[in-house]
mmCIF file of C-alpha atoms in Angstrom:
data_model
loop_
_atom_site.group_PDB
_atom_site.id
_atom_site.type_symbol
_atom_site.label_atom_id
_atom_site.label_comp_id
_atom_site.label_asym_id
_atom_site.label_seq_id
_atom_site.Cartn_x
_atom_site.Cartn_y
_atom_site.Cartn_z
ATOM 1 C CA ARG A 1 80.554 11.865 -45.346
ATOM 2 C CA THR A 2 79.911 9.740 -42.478
ATOM 3 C CA ALA A 3 81.876 6.808 -40.590
ATOM 4 C CA ASP A 4 79.338 5.096 -37.887
ATOM 5 C CA CYS A 5 75.904 7.617 -38.262
ATOM 6 C CA VAL A 6 73.590 7.187 -40.308
ATOM 7 C CA PRO A 7 73.241 8.199 -44.338
ATOM 8 C CA ILE A 8 69.561 8.572 -45.180
ATOM 9 C CA LEU A 9 68.881 9.134 -48.891
ATOM 10 C CA ILE A 10 65.729 9.998 -49.259
ATOM 11 C CA ALA A 11 64.165 10.746 -52.966
ATOM 12 C CA ASP A 12 60.533 11.951 -54.717
ATOM 13 C CA PRO A 13 60.689 10.901 -57.909
ATOM 14 C CA LYS A 14 57.216 12.303 -58.291
ATOM 15 C CA LYS A 15 58.400 16.487 -57.913
ATOM 16 C CA ASN A 16 61.708 15.061 -59.302
ATOM 17 C CA ALA A 17 63.450 16.249 -55.462
ATOM 18 C CA ILE A 18 65.775 14.333 -53.321
ATOM 19 C CA ALA A 19 68.187 14.981 -50.316
ATOM 20 C CA ALA A 20 70.846 13.698 -48.730
ATOM 21 C CA VAL A 21 70.867 13.284 -44.550
ATOM 22 C CA HIS A 22 73.446 12.868 -41.764
ATOM 23 C CA ALA A 23 71.762 11.476 -38.874
ATOM 24 C CA GLY A 24 74.407 10.781 -36.413
ATOM 25 C CA TRP A 25 72.968 10.473 -32.743
ATOM 26 C CA ARG A 26 71.951 13.578 -32.184
ATOM 27 C CA GLY A 27 70.523 14.416 -35.438
ATOM 28 C CA THR A 28 68.228 11.213 -34.734
ATOM 29 C CA ALA A 29 66.973 12.891 -30.977
ATOM 30 C CA LEU A 30 66.113 15.910 -33.652
ATOM 31 C CA ASP A 31 64.168 13.574 -35.827
ATOM 32 C CA VAL A 32 66.725 14.790 -39.540
ATOM 33 C CA ALA A 33 64.945 12.567 -41.133
ATOM 34 C CA GLY A 34 61.861 13.471 -40.401
ATOM 35 C CA GLU A 35 61.794 16.765 -40.623
ATOM 36 C CA SER A 36 63.919 16.297 -43.670
ATOM 37 C CA ILE A 37 60.562 15.238 -45.653
ATOM 38 C CA ARG A 38 58.975 17.591 -43.761
ATOM 39 C CA GLY A 39 61.233 19.859 -45.520
ATOM 40 C CA MET A 40 60.920 18.611 -48.874
ATOM 41 C CA ASN A 41 57.430 18.845 -48.228
ATOM 42 C CA ARG A 42 57.787 22.700 -47.897
ATOM 43 C CA ALA A 43 59.494 23.041 -50.804
ATOM 44 C CA TYR A 44 58.560 21.218 -52.875
ATOM 45 C CA GLY A 45 55.283 19.838 -52.358
ATOM 46 C CA THR A 46 56.796 16.146 -51.488
ATOM 47 C CA ASP A 47 54.095 13.513 -50.741
ATOM 48 C CA PRO A 48 55.996 11.351 -48.309
ATOM 49 C CA ALA A 49 54.396 8.414 -49.121
ATOM 50 C CA ASP A 50 55.947 9.378 -52.678
ATOM 51 C CA CYS A 51 59.136 8.863 -51.821
ATOM 52 C CA VAL A 52 61.475 5.912 -50.731
ATOM 53 C CA ALA A 53 64.799 6.123 -48.998
ATOM 54 C CA ALA A 54 67.650 4.309 -48.185
ATOM 55 C CA ILE A 55 69.579 3.773 -45.403
ATOM 56 C CA GLY A 56 73.352 3.366 -45.479
ATOM 57 C CA PRO A 57 76.003 1.564 -43.392
ATOM 58 C CA CYS A 58 76.139 3.116 -40.338
ATOM 59 C CA ILE A 59 77.633 1.355 -37.008
ATOM 60 C CA CYS A 60 74.828 -1.476 -35.318
ATOM 61 C CA GLY A 61 73.462 -1.964 -32.332
ATOM 62 C CA PRO A 62 75.196 -4.484 -30.759
ATOM 63 C CA CYS A 63 78.541 -1.856 -31.285
ATOM 64 C CA TYR A 64 77.142 1.226 -30.510
ATOM 65 C CA GLU A 65 77.325 2.230 -26.516
ATOM 66 C CA VAL A 66 76.103 5.643 -25.594
ATOM 67 C CA GLY A 67 75.982 7.733 -22.213
ATOM 68 C CA ARG A 68 72.457 7.176 -20.743
ATOM 69 C CA GLU A 69 71.364 10.709 -21.307
ATOM 70 C CA VAL A 70 71.627 9.241 -24.913
ATOM 71 C CA VAL A 71 69.498 6.622 -24.956
ATOM 72 C CA GLU A 72 66.524 9.144 -21.758
ATOM 73 C CA ARG A 73 67.074 11.450 -25.653
ATOM 74 C CA LEU A 74 65.639 9.116 -28.042
ATOM 75 C CA GLU A 75 63.662 7.408 -25.658
ATOM 76 C CA SER A 76 61.559 11.208 -25.545
ATOM 77 C CA LEU A 77 60.828 10.163 -29.108
ATOM 78 C CA ASP A 78 58.432 6.974 -28.401
ATOM 79 C CA LEU A 79 59.886 5.358 -30.867
ATOM 80 C CA GLY A 80 59.271 2.302 -29.487
ATOM 81 C CA ARG A 81 62.039 -0.096 -27.847
ATOM 82 C CA ASP A 82 63.989 -1.703 -31.149
ATOM 83 C CA TRP A 83 66.056 0.905 -31.889
ATOM 84 C CA ILE A 84 67.648 -0.182 -27.789
ATOM 85 C CA SER A 85 68.784 -3.185 -26.820
ATOM 86 C CA GLY A 86 70.037 -3.309 -22.977
ATOM 87 C CA ASP A 87 70.268 -0.473 -21.022
ATOM 88 C CA ARG A 88 73.287 1.647 -23.628
ATOM 89 C CA ARG A 89 73.576 0.339 -26.915
ATOM 90 C CA VAL A 90 71.080 1.809 -28.915
ATOM 91 C CA ASP A 91 70.638 1.668 -33.324
ATOM 92 C CA LEU A 92 70.359 4.126 -35.456
ATOM 93 C CA GLY A 93 69.001 3.265 -38.632
ATOM 94 C CA VAL A 94 66.639 1.379 -36.683
ATOM 95 C CA ALA A 95 65.152 4.391 -35.045
ATOM 96 C CA ASN A 96 65.442 6.324 -38.292
ATOM 97 C CA ARG A 97 63.441 3.546 -39.999
ATOM 98 C CA ALA A 98 61.280 4.035 -36.898
ATOM 99 C CA LEU A 99 61.254 8.625 -38.042
ATOM 100 C CA LEU A 100 61.210 8.209 -41.809
ATOM 101 C CA LEU A 101 58.230 5.703 -41.209
ATOM 102 C CA ARG A 102 55.942 8.315 -38.784
ATOM 103 C CA ALA A 103 57.316 10.494 -41.080
ATOM 104 C CA GLY A 104 54.235 8.508 -43.703
ATOM 105 C CA VAL A 105 57.954 6.941 -46.219
ATOM 106 C CA ALA A 106 56.763 4.379 -46.726
ATOM 107 C CA HIS A 107 59.477 2.227 -49.010
ATOM 108 C CA ILE A 108 63.070 2.433 -46.972
ATOM 109 C CA ASP A 109 65.371 0.146 -47.510
ATOM 110 C CA MET A 110 67.947 -0.405 -45.167
ATOM 111 C CA LEU A 111 71.278 -2.259 -45.432
ATOM 112 C CA ASP A 112 71.732 -4.497 -42.611
ATOM 113 C CA LEU A 113 75.733 -3.428 -42.639
ATOM 114 C CA CYS A 114 77.694 -1.782 -39.841
ATOM 115 C CA THR A 115 80.529 0.087 -40.184
ATOM 116 C CA SER A 116 82.407 -1.433 -36.978
ATOM 117 C CA CYS A 117 81.635 -5.128 -37.918
ATOM 118 C CA ASP A 118 82.953 -4.927 -41.575
ATOM 119 C CA HIS A 119 86.477 -3.783 -42.249
ATOM 120 C CA ARG A 120 85.672 -2.657 -46.150
ATOM 121 C CA PHE A 121 84.066 0.981 -43.663
ATOM 122 C CA SER A 122 85.639 3.461 -41.689
ATOM 123 C CA SER A 123 84.779 3.432 -38.673
ATOM 124 C CA TRP A 124 85.441 6.422 -35.860
ATOM 125 C CA ARG A 125 84.156 4.016 -32.789
ATOM 126 C CA ARG A 126 86.296 1.530 -34.207
ATOM 127 C CA ASP A 127 89.841 2.796 -35.403
ATOM 128 C CA LYS A 128 89.300 6.518 -34.350
ATOM 129 C CA ASN A 129 91.122 7.503 -37.358
ATOM 130 C CA GLU A 130 88.817 10.880 -39.852
ATOM 131 C CA GLY A 131 88.157 7.781 -42.819
ATOM 132 C CA ARG A 132 84.871 8.771 -43.635
ATOM 133 C CA GLN A 133 81.877 6.692 -46.553
ATOM 134 C CA VAL A 134 80.911 9.330 -49.403
ATOM 135 C CA ASN A 135 77.258 9.003 -49.806
ATOM 136 C CA PHE A 136 74.843 10.913 -52.842
ATOM 137 C CA ILE A 137 72.191 10.872 -54.317
ATOM 138 C CA LEU A 138 71.983 12.921 -57.989
ATOM 139 C CA LEU A 139 69.235 14.020 -58.765
ATOM 140 C CA ASN A 140 67.752 13.632 -62.417
ATOM 141 C CA PRO A 141 66.794 16.709 -63.930
ATOM 142 C CA SER A 142 64.746 15.916 -66.899
ATOM 143 C CA GLY A 143 62.790 13.875 -64.189
#
């Protein structure tokens, strides 16, 4: 379940393996997306080039202002500058897309929907409530 954090769904259709990833700023700074791909490789023999990933609705860069310490942690990932606007506004969806690309995933769909701008979604930053979106991926056991 997510509100403003980044939901990432990953599938390896060749190995019939999946992952559901929740990436807030801390998880992004720890490269949880890339670690998930590497974990799938260790557990299932996943080749990142075979994976498809989907990045769901999350808070957009213009709506997500963070402290300088968060910016510095994300800058240490060396992802270029596409994920930052101004001094302290960051787009975690864009940063996680870059991390997936770095991990070798080329097929990434990213929904350009902001949980804060779009009132169809729950947003902790906007509403300060416990509402969440449910993100899920299913494994087809028959391949």
